[in-house]
Coordinates of C-alpha atoms in Angstrom, one line a residue:
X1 CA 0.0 0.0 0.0
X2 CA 1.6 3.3 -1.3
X3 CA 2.1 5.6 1.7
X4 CA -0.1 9.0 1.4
X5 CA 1.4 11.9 -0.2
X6 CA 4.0 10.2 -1.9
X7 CA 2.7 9.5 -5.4
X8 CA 2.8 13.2 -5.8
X9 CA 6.6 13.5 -5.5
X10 CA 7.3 10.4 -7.7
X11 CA 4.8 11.6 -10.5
X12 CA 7.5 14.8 -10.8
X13 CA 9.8 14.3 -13.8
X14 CA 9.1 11.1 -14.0
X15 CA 9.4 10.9 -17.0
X16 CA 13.2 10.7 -16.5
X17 CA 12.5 7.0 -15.8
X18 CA 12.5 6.0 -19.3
X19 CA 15.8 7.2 -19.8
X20 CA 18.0 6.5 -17.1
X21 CA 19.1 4.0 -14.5
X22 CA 17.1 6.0 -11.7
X23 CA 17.4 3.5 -8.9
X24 CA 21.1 2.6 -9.5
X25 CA 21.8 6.6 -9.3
X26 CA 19.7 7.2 -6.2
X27 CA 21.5 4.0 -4.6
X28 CA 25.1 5.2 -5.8
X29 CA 24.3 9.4 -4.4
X30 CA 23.3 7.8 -1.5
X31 CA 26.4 6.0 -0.8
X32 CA 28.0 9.3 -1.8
X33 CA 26.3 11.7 0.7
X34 CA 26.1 8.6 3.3
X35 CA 22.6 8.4 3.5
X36 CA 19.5 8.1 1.3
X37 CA 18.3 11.1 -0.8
X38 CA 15.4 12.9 0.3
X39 CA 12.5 12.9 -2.1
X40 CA 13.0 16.3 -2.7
X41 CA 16.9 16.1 -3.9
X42 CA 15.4 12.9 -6.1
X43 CA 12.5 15.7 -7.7
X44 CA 15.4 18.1 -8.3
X45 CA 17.9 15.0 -10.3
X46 CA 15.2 13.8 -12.2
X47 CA 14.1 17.5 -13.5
X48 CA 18.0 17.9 -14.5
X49 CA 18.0 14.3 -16.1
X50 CA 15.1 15.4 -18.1
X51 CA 17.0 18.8 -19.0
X52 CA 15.2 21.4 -17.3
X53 CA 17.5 23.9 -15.7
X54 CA 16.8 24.9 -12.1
X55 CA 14.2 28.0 -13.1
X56 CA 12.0 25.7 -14.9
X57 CA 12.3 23.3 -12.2
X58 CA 11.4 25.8 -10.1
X59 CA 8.4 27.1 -12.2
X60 CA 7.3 23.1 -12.3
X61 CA 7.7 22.6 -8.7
X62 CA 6.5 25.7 -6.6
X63 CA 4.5 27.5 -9.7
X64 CA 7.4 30.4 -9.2
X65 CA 10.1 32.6 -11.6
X66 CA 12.5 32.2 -8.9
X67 CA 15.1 30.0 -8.9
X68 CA 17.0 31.3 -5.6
X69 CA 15.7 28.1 -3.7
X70 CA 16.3 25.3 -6.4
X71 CA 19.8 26.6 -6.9
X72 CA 20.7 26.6 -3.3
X73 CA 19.3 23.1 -2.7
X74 CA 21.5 22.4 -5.9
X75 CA 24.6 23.7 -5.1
X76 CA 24.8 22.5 -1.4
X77 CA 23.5 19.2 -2.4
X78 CA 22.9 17.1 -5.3
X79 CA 25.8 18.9 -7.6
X80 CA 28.3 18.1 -4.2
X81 CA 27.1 14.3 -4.1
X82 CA 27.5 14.0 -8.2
X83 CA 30.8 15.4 -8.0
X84 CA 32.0 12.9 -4.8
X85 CA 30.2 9.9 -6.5
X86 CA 32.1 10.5 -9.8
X87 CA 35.4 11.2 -8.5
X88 CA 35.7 8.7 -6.5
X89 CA 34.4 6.3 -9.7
X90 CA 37.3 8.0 -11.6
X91 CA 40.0 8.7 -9.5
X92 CA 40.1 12.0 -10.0
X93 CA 38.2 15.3 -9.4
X94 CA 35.5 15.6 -11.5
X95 CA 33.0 18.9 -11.3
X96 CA 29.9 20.2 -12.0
X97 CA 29.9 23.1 -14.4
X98 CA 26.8 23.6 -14.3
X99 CA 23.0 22.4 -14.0
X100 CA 23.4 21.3 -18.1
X101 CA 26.5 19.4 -17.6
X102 CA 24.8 17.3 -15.0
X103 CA 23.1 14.7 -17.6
X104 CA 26.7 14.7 -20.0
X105 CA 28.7 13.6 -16.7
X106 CA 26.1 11.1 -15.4
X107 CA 25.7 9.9 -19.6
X108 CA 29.4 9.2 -20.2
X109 CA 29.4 7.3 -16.2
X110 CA 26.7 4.7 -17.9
X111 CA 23.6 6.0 -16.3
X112 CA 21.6 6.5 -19.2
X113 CA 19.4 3.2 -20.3
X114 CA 20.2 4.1 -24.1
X115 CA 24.0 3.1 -23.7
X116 CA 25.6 -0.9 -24.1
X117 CA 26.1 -1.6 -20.7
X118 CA 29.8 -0.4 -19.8
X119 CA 32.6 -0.8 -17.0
X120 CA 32.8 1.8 -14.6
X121 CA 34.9 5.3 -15.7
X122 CA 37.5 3.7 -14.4
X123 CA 37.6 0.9 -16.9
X124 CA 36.7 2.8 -19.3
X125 CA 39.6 5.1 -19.3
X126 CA 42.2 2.2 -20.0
X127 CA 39.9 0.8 -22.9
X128 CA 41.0 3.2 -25.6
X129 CA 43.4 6.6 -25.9
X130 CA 40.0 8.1 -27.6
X131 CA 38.0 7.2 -24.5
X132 CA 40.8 8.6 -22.1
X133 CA 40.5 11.9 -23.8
X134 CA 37.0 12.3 -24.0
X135 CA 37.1 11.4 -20.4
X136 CA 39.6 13.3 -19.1
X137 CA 37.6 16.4 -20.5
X138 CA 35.1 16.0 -17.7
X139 CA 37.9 16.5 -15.1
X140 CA 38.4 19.9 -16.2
X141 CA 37.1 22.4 -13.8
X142 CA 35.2 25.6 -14.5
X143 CA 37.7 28.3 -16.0
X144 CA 38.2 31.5 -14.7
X145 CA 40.6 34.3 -15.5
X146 CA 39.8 37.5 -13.1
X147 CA 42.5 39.6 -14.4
X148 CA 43.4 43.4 -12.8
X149 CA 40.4 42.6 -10.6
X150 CA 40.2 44.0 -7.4
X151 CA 39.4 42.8 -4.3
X152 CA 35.4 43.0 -3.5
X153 CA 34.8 41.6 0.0
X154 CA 34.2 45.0 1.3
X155 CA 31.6 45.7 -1.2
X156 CA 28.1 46.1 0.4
X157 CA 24.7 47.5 -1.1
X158 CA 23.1 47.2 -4.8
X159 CA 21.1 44.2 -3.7
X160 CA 18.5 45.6 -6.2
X161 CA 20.6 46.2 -9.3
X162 CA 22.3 42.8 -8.9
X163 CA 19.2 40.9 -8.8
X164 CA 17.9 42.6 -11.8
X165 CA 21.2 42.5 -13.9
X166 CA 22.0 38.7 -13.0
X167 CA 18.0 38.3 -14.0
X168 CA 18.8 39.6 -17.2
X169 CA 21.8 37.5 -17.7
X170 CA 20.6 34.0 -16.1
X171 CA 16.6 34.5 -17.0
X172 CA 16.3 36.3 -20.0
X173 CA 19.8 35.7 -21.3
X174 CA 21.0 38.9 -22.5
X175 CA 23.7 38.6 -24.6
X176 CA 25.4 42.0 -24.0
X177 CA 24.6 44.6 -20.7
X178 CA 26.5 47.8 -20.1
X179 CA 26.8 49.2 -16.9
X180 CA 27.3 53.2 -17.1
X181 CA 27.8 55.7 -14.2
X182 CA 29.7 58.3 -13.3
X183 CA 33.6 58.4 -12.1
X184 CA 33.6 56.8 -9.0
X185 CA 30.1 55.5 -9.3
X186 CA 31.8 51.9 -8.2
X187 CA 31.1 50.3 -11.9
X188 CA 33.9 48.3 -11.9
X189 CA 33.3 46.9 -8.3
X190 CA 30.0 46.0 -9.1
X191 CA 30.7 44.1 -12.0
X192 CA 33.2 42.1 -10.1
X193 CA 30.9 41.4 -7.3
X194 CA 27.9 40.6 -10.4
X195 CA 30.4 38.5 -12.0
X196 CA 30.8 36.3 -8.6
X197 CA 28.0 36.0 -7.7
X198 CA 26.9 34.4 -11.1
X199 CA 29.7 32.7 -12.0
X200 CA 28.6 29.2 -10.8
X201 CA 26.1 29.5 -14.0
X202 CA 29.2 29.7 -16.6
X203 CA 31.9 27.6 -17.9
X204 CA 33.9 30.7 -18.4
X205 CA 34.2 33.5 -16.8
X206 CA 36.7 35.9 -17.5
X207 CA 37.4 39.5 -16.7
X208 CA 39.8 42.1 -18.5
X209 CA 40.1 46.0 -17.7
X210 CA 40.7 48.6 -20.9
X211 CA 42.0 50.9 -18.7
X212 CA 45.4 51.0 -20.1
X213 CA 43.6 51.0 -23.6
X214 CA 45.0 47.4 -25.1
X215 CA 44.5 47.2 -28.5
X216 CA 41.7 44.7 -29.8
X217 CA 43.8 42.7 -31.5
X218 CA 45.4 41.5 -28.0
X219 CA 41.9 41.2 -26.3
X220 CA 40.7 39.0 -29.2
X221 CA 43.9 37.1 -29.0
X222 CA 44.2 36.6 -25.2
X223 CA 40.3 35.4 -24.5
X224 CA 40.5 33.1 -27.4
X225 CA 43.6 31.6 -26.0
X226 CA 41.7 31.3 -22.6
X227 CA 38.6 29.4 -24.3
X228 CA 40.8 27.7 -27.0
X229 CA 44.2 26.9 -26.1
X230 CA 44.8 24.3 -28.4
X231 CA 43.9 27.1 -31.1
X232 CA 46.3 28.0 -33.3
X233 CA 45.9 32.1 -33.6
X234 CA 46.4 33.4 -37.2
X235 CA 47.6 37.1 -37.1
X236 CA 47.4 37.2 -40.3
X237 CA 43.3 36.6 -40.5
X238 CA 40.9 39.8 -40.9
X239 CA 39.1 41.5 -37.7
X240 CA 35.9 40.1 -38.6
X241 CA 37.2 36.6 -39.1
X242 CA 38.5 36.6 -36.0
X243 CA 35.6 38.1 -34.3
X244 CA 33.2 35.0 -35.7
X245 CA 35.2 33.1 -34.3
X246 CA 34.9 34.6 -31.0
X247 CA 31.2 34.2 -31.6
X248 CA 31.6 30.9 -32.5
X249 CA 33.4 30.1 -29.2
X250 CA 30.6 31.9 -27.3
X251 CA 28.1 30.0 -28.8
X252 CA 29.8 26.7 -27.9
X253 CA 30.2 27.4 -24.4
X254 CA 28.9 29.4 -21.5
X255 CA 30.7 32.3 -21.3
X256 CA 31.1 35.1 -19.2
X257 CA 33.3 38.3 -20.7
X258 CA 33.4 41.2 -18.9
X259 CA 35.5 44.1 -20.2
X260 CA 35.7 47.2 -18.1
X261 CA 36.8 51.0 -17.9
X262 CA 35.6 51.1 -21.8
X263 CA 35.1 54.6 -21.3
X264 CA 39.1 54.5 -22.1
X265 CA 39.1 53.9 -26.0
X266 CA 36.1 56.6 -26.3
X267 CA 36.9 59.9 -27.1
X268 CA 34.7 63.1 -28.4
X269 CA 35.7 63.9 -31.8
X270 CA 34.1 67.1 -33.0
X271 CA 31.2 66.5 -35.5
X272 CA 30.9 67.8 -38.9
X273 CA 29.6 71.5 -39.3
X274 CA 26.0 71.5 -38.4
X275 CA 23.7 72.1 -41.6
X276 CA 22.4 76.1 -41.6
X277 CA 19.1 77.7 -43.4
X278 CA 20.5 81.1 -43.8
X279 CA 24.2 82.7 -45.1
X280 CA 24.0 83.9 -41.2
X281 CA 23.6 81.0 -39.9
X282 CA 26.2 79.5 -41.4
X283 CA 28.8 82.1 -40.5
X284 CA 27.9 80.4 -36.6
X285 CA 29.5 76.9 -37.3
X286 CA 28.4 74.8 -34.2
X287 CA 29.2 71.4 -34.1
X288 CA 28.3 68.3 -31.8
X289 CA 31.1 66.5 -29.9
X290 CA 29.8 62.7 -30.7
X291 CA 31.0 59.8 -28.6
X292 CA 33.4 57.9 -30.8
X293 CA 36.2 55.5 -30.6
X294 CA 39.6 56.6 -30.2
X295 CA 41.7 56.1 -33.3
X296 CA 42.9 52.5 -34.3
X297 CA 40.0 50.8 -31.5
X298 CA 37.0 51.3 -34.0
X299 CA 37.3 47.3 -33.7
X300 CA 35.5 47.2 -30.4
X301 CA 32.7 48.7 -31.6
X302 CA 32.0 46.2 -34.6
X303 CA 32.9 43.3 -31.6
X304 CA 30.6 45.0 -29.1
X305 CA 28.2 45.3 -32.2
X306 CA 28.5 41.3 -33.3
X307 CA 28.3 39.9 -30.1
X308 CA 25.1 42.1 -29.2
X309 CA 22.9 41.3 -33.1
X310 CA 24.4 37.9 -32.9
X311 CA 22.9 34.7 -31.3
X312 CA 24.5 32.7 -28.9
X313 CA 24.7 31.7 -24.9
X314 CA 27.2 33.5 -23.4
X315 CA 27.1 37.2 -22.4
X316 CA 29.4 41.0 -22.8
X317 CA 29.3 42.8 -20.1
X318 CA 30.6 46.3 -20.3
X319 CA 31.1 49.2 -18.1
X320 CA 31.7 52.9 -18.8
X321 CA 30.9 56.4 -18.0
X322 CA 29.6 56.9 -21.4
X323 CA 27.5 54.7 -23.7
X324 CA 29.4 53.3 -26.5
X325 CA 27.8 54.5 -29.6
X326 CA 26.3 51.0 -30.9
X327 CA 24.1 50.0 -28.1
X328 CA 21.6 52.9 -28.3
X329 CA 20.3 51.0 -31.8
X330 CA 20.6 47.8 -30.3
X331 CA 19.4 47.7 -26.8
X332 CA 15.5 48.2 -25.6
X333 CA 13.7 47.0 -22.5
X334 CA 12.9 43.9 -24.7
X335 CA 15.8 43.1 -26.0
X336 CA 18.8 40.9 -25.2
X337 CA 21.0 43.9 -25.3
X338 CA 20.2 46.0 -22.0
X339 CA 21.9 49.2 -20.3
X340 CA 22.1 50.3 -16.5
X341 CA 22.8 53.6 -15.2
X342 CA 24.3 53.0 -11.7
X343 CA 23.3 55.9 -9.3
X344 CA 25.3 56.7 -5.9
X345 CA 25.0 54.4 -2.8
X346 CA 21.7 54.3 -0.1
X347 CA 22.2 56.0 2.7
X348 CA 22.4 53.3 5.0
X349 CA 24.9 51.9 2.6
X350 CA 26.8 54.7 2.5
X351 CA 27.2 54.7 6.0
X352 CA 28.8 51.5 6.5
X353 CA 31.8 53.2 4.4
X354 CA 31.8 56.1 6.4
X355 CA 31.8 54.1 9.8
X356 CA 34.4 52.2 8.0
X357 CA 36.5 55.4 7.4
X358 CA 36.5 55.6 11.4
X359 CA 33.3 58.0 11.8
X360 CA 31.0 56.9 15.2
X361 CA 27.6 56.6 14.8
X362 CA 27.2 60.0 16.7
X363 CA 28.4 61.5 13.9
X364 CA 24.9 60.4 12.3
X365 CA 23.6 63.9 11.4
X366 CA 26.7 65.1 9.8
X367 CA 27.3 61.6 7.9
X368 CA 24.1 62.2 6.4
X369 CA 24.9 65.5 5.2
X370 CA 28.1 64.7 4.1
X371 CA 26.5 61.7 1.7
X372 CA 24.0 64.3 0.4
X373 CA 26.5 66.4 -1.0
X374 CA 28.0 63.7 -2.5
X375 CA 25.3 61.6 -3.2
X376 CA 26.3 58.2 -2.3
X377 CA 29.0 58.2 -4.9
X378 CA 31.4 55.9 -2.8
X379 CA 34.7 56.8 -4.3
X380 CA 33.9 60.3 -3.4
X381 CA 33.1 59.1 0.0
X382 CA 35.9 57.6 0.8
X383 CA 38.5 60.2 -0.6
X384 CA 36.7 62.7 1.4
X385 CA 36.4 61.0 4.6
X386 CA 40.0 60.6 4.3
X387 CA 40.6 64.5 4.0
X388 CA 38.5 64.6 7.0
X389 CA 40.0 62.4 9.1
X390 CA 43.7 64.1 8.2
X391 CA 43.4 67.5 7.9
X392 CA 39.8 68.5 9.8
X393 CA 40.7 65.8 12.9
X394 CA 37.4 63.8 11.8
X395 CA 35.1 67.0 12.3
X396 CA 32.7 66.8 9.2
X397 CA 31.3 70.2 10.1
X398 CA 34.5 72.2 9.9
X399 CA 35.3 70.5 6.7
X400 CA 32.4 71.6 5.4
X401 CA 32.3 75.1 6.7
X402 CA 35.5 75.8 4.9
X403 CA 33.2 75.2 1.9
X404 CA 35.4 73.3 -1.0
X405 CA 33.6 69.9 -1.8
X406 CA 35.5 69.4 -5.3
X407 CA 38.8 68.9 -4.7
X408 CA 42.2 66.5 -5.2
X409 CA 40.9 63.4 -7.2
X410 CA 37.6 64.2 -6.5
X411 CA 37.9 67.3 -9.5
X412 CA 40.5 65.3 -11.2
X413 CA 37.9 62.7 -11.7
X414 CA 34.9 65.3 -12.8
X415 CA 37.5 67.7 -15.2
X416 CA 38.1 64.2 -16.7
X417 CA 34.6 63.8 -17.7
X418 CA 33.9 67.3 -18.1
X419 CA 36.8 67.3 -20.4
X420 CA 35.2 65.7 -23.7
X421 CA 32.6 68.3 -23.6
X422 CA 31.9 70.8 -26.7
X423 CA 31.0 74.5 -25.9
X424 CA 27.0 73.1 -26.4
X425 CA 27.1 70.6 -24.0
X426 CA 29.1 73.1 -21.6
X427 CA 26.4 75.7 -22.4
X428 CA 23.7 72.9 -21.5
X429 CA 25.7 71.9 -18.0
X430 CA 26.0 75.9 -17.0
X431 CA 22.1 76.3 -17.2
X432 CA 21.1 73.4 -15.5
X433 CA 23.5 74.4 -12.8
X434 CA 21.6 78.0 -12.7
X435 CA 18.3 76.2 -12.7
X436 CA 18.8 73.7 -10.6
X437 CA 14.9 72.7 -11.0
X438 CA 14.2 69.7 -13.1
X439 CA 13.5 70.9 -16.4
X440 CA 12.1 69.2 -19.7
X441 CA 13.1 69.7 -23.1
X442 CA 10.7 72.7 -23.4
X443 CA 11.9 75.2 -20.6
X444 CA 15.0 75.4 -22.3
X445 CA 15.4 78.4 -24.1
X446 CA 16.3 77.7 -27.3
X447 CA 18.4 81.5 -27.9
X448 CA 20.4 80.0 -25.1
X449 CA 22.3 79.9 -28.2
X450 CA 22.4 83.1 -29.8
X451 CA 22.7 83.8 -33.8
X452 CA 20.8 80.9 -34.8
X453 CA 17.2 79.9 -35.6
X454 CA 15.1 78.8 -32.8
X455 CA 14.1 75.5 -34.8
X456 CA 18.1 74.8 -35.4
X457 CA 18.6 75.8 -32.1
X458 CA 15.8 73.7 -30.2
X459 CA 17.7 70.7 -32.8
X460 CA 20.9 70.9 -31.4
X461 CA 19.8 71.2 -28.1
X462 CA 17.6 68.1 -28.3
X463 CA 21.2 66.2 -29.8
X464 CA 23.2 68.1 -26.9
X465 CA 21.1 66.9 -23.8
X466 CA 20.8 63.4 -25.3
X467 CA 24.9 63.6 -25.4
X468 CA 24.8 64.5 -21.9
X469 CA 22.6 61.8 -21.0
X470 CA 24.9 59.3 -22.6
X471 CA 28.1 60.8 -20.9
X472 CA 26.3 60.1 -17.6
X473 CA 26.2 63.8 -16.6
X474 CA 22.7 64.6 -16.7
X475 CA 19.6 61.9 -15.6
X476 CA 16.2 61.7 -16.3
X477 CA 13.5 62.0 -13.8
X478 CA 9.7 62.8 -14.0
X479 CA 7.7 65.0 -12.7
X480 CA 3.7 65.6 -12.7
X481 CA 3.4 68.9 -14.5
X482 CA 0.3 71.6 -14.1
X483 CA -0.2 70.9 -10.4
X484 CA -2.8 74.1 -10.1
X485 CA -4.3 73.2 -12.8
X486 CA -7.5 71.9 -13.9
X487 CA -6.8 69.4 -16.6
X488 CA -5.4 65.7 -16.2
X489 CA -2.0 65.9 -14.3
X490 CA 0.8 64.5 -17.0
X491 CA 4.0 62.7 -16.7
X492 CA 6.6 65.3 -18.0
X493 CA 10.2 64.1 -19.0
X494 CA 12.2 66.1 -17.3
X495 CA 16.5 66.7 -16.7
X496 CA 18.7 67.9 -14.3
X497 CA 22.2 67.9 -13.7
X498 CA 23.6 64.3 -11.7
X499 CA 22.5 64.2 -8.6
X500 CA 24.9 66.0 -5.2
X501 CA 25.6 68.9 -4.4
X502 CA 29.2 68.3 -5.4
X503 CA 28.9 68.3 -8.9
X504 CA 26.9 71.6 -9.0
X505 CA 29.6 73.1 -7.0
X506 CA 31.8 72.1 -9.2
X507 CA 30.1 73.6 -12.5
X508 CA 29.5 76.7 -10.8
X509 CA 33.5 77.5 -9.9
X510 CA 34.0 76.6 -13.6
X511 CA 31.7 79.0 -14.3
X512 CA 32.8 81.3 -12.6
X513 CA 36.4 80.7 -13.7
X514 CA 34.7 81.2 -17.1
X515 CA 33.8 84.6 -16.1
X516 CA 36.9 85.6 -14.6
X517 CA 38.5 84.5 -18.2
X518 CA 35.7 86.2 -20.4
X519 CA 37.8 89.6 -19.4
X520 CA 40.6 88.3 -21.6
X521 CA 38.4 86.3 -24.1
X522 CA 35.1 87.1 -23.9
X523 CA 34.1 87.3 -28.4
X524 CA 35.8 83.3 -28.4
X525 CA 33.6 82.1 -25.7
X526 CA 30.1 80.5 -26.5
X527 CA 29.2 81.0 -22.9
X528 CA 29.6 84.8 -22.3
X529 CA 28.6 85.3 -25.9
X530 CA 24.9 84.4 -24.9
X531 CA 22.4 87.2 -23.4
X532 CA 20.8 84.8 -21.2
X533 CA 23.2 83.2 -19.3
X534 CA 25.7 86.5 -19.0
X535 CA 22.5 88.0 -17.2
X536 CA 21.5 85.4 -15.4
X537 CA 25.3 84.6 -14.3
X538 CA 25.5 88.5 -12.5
X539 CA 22.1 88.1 -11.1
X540 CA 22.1 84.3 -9.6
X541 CA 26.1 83.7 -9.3
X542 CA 25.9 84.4 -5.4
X543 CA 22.4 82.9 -5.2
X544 CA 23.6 79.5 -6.4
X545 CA 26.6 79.2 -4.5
X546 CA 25.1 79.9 -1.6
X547 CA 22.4 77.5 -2.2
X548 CA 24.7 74.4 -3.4
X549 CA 26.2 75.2 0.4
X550 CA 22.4 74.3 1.7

């Protein structure tokens, strides 16, 4: 008489009966973890024997998306007891890649009803050289080549982004994400800490840093030697043969590339003259600085390009503090190409580096000041706390009465990506940082470029504060417009510059440094040139300041 309760948990995958030699690999696991299986862990084997990976599991078993539960019981268990009943079969260590290799290495061990019976691996692997090598393969454990990483075990916070972007990546199986932020922003850290936490779910993961701008011909040439090392490389062959066959190797395996600091190999070349209507207007040449690669690395764009429009199972993941010019055509909500714009820290978060930097938790007020002006950007945090702590004998509250916040390698970091920008995109920055309200696309005055037509003008402003958008210096946020009046209230897209005071701070002492040089220059500079902002800059200069000290 069957025992209640039980036929439910049998009738679960059971399909997998027909296939394999399920009471031989419950009786061998068992000897492996020293006692029987529970009828759970035997659910879980039979949904991998029957190829379902541990989300459909999941979605079969508890009606859920989430996988967290399946993967645990996985990891700690049956992939553990595979791993010590198969090594101690071959002699050797043998591991589990990952939920997909499971029915391979339980196939080639003789589990599978569809194979002649055969000895054990051991036998096996002294009945032919072929044999031995196809054997031998299974030994190999997962490969992972971290590069210039750093050290994350300090890294706390971003529990949301994470669990989205490793959705993306394990779930929906984007094949190329980019992570953007400002300097300091903690980009690369996260993408280390991303890349750990996931990397149980590739057979590769490996993780380089552009930061001293290597050329693409030695990327290309040192992952291929890391996923084919038996590969003969031809120098000789063209980029685009040698990217397929990049693809090629990401479509045979799991792979996990992450390439950081991209934002290295972009520069801003000026754009060509912007088309006029009038002889006047074209005695004003303007032109767009566009995000483009610096000279001899146009490659990785046509790799970042193939490896997003292509199809395969592995996945790019890029960070930067501006958007390399491919994805915007290629990525969408949709899509298996997706893009991430990583804001500053919680407060609570932000804290715990603070407290780290040696600040008691008496210091609360002033912390949370100090991470407002900053806004959570933990770099920042950290370089500043460390002034503190030197020069202002921890007192957050002198340091910030003396009333510098850019500073050191905190305005080395911002001059590098205000650098880049055209006298447009400066214009842009300097009224946003004299209006610090949100505004959309329509408060801005389109003669805040003088001399041309207020269509042209309204253009180029449209191209500019997309630009900024992309170079992570101005975000998007909405805002329910006509508040007093009568009509439906209406979600307005609206801009403003990125968030902390800091940054305003520090475009307002470049404005002012503007200024100071307009006595010298003032017909060369775009800036002083326009009526608005020359007025507005004698009326609101002290204004501003004083409010960014707020």
């Amino acid at each position: 008489m069957m025992v209640l309760g039980s036929q439910p948990v049998e009738e679960e995958f059971i399909e997998a009966q027909k296939n394999w030699e399920l009471e031989k690999l419950y009786l061998d696991l068992a000897s492996a973890k020293r006692k029987a299986l529970t009828p759970l862990e035997k659910k879980f084997l039979r949904g991998l024997l029957c190829g379902c990976s541990p989300a459909e599991i999941a979605n079969r078993v508890y009606q859920s998306r989430s996988s967290s539960t399946v993967r645990v019981y996985l990891s700690n268990g049956l992939y553990k007891y595979i791993e010590d009943m198969l090594s101690t079969q071959a002699g050797y260590s043998v591991k589990v890649k990952n939920w997909s290799h499971v029915t391979h290495l339980l196939e080639k061990a003789g589990y599978k009803k569809s194979w002649i019976q055969l000895n054990p691996i051991v036998t096996l692997i002294k009945d032919t050289q072929e044999q031995e090598t196809e054997l031998i393969e299974l030994k190999s454990p997962k490969i992972q080549d971290w590069g210039e990483a750093v050290d994350v075990s300090g890294f706390c916070g971003r529990t949301t982004e994470l669990a989205t972007v490793s959705d993306w990546i394990l779930q929906q199986r984007c094949r190329l994400v980019v992570l953007l932020g400002m300097g300091g922003i903690g980009k690369t850290a996260f993408s280390i800490k991303l890349a750990e936490g996931i990397q149980d779910q590739f057979e590769y993961v490996i993780w380089r840093s552009l930061h001293l701008c290597p050329s693409i011909d030695v990327i290309l040439s040192n992952i291929m030697q890391i996923l084919s090392p038996t590969l003969e490389i031809d120098q000789t062959a063209t980029l685009n043969s040698r990217i397929s066959q990049l693809i090629q190797s990401l479509r045979n395996a799991r792979c996990l590339l992450v390439l950081d600091h991209v934002d290295s190999i972009l520069s801003s070349a000026d754009g060509e003259n912007t088309e006029v209507s009038s002889p006047t207007e074209r005695n004003t040449p303007y032109v767009i600085s566009q995000i483009r690669y610096r000279p001899g690395y146009e490659g990785y764009g046509e790799l970042i390009r193939r490896v997003g429009d292509s199809q395969h199972q592995s996945c790019l993941l890029l960070t930067s503090r501006q958007k390399p010019p491919e994805i915007a055509a290629i990525e969408g909500k949709k899509l298996p190409v997706r893009s991430v714009n990583l804001t500053g820290l919680s407060k609570k978060d932000s804290l715990v580096i603070l407290k780290a930097k040696g600040f008691a938790e008496l210091q609360y007020t002033e912390c949370s000041v100090l991470i407002d002006y900053y806004a959570g950007n933990p770099l920042f945090l950290k370089l500043v706390a460390t002034t503190i702590q030197d020069l202002f004998g921890g007192s957050i509250y002198e340091f910030l009465e003396q009333g510098t916040l850019a500073f050191g390698d905190i305005r080395r970091i911002l001059d590098q990506q205000f650098h880049p920008l055209s006298e447009l995109e400066t214009s842009i920055i300097y009224w946003l940082a004299l209006n610090p309200d949100c505004a959309s696309m329509l408060t801005v005055p389109s003669n805040i470029i003088p001399g041309l037509s207020p269509r042209l003008a309204q253009r180029l402003i449209l191209e500019t504060i997309e630009l900024l958008q992309r170079r992570s210096l101005i975000e998007k946020a909405k805002v329910r417009s006509d508040v007093n009046s009568t009509a439906p209230l209406m979600n307005t897209q609206v801009f403003c510059l990125s968030p902390g005071i800091v940054f305003r701070d520090y475009v307002i002492e470049r404005l002012m440094e503007e200024n100071f040089k307009s006595h010298l220059a003032a017909e060369s500079n775009l800036l002083l040139r326009n009526p608005i902002l020359a007025a507005q800059l004698k009326i609101d200069m002290k204004k501003s300041i004083v409010n960014s000290k707020v």
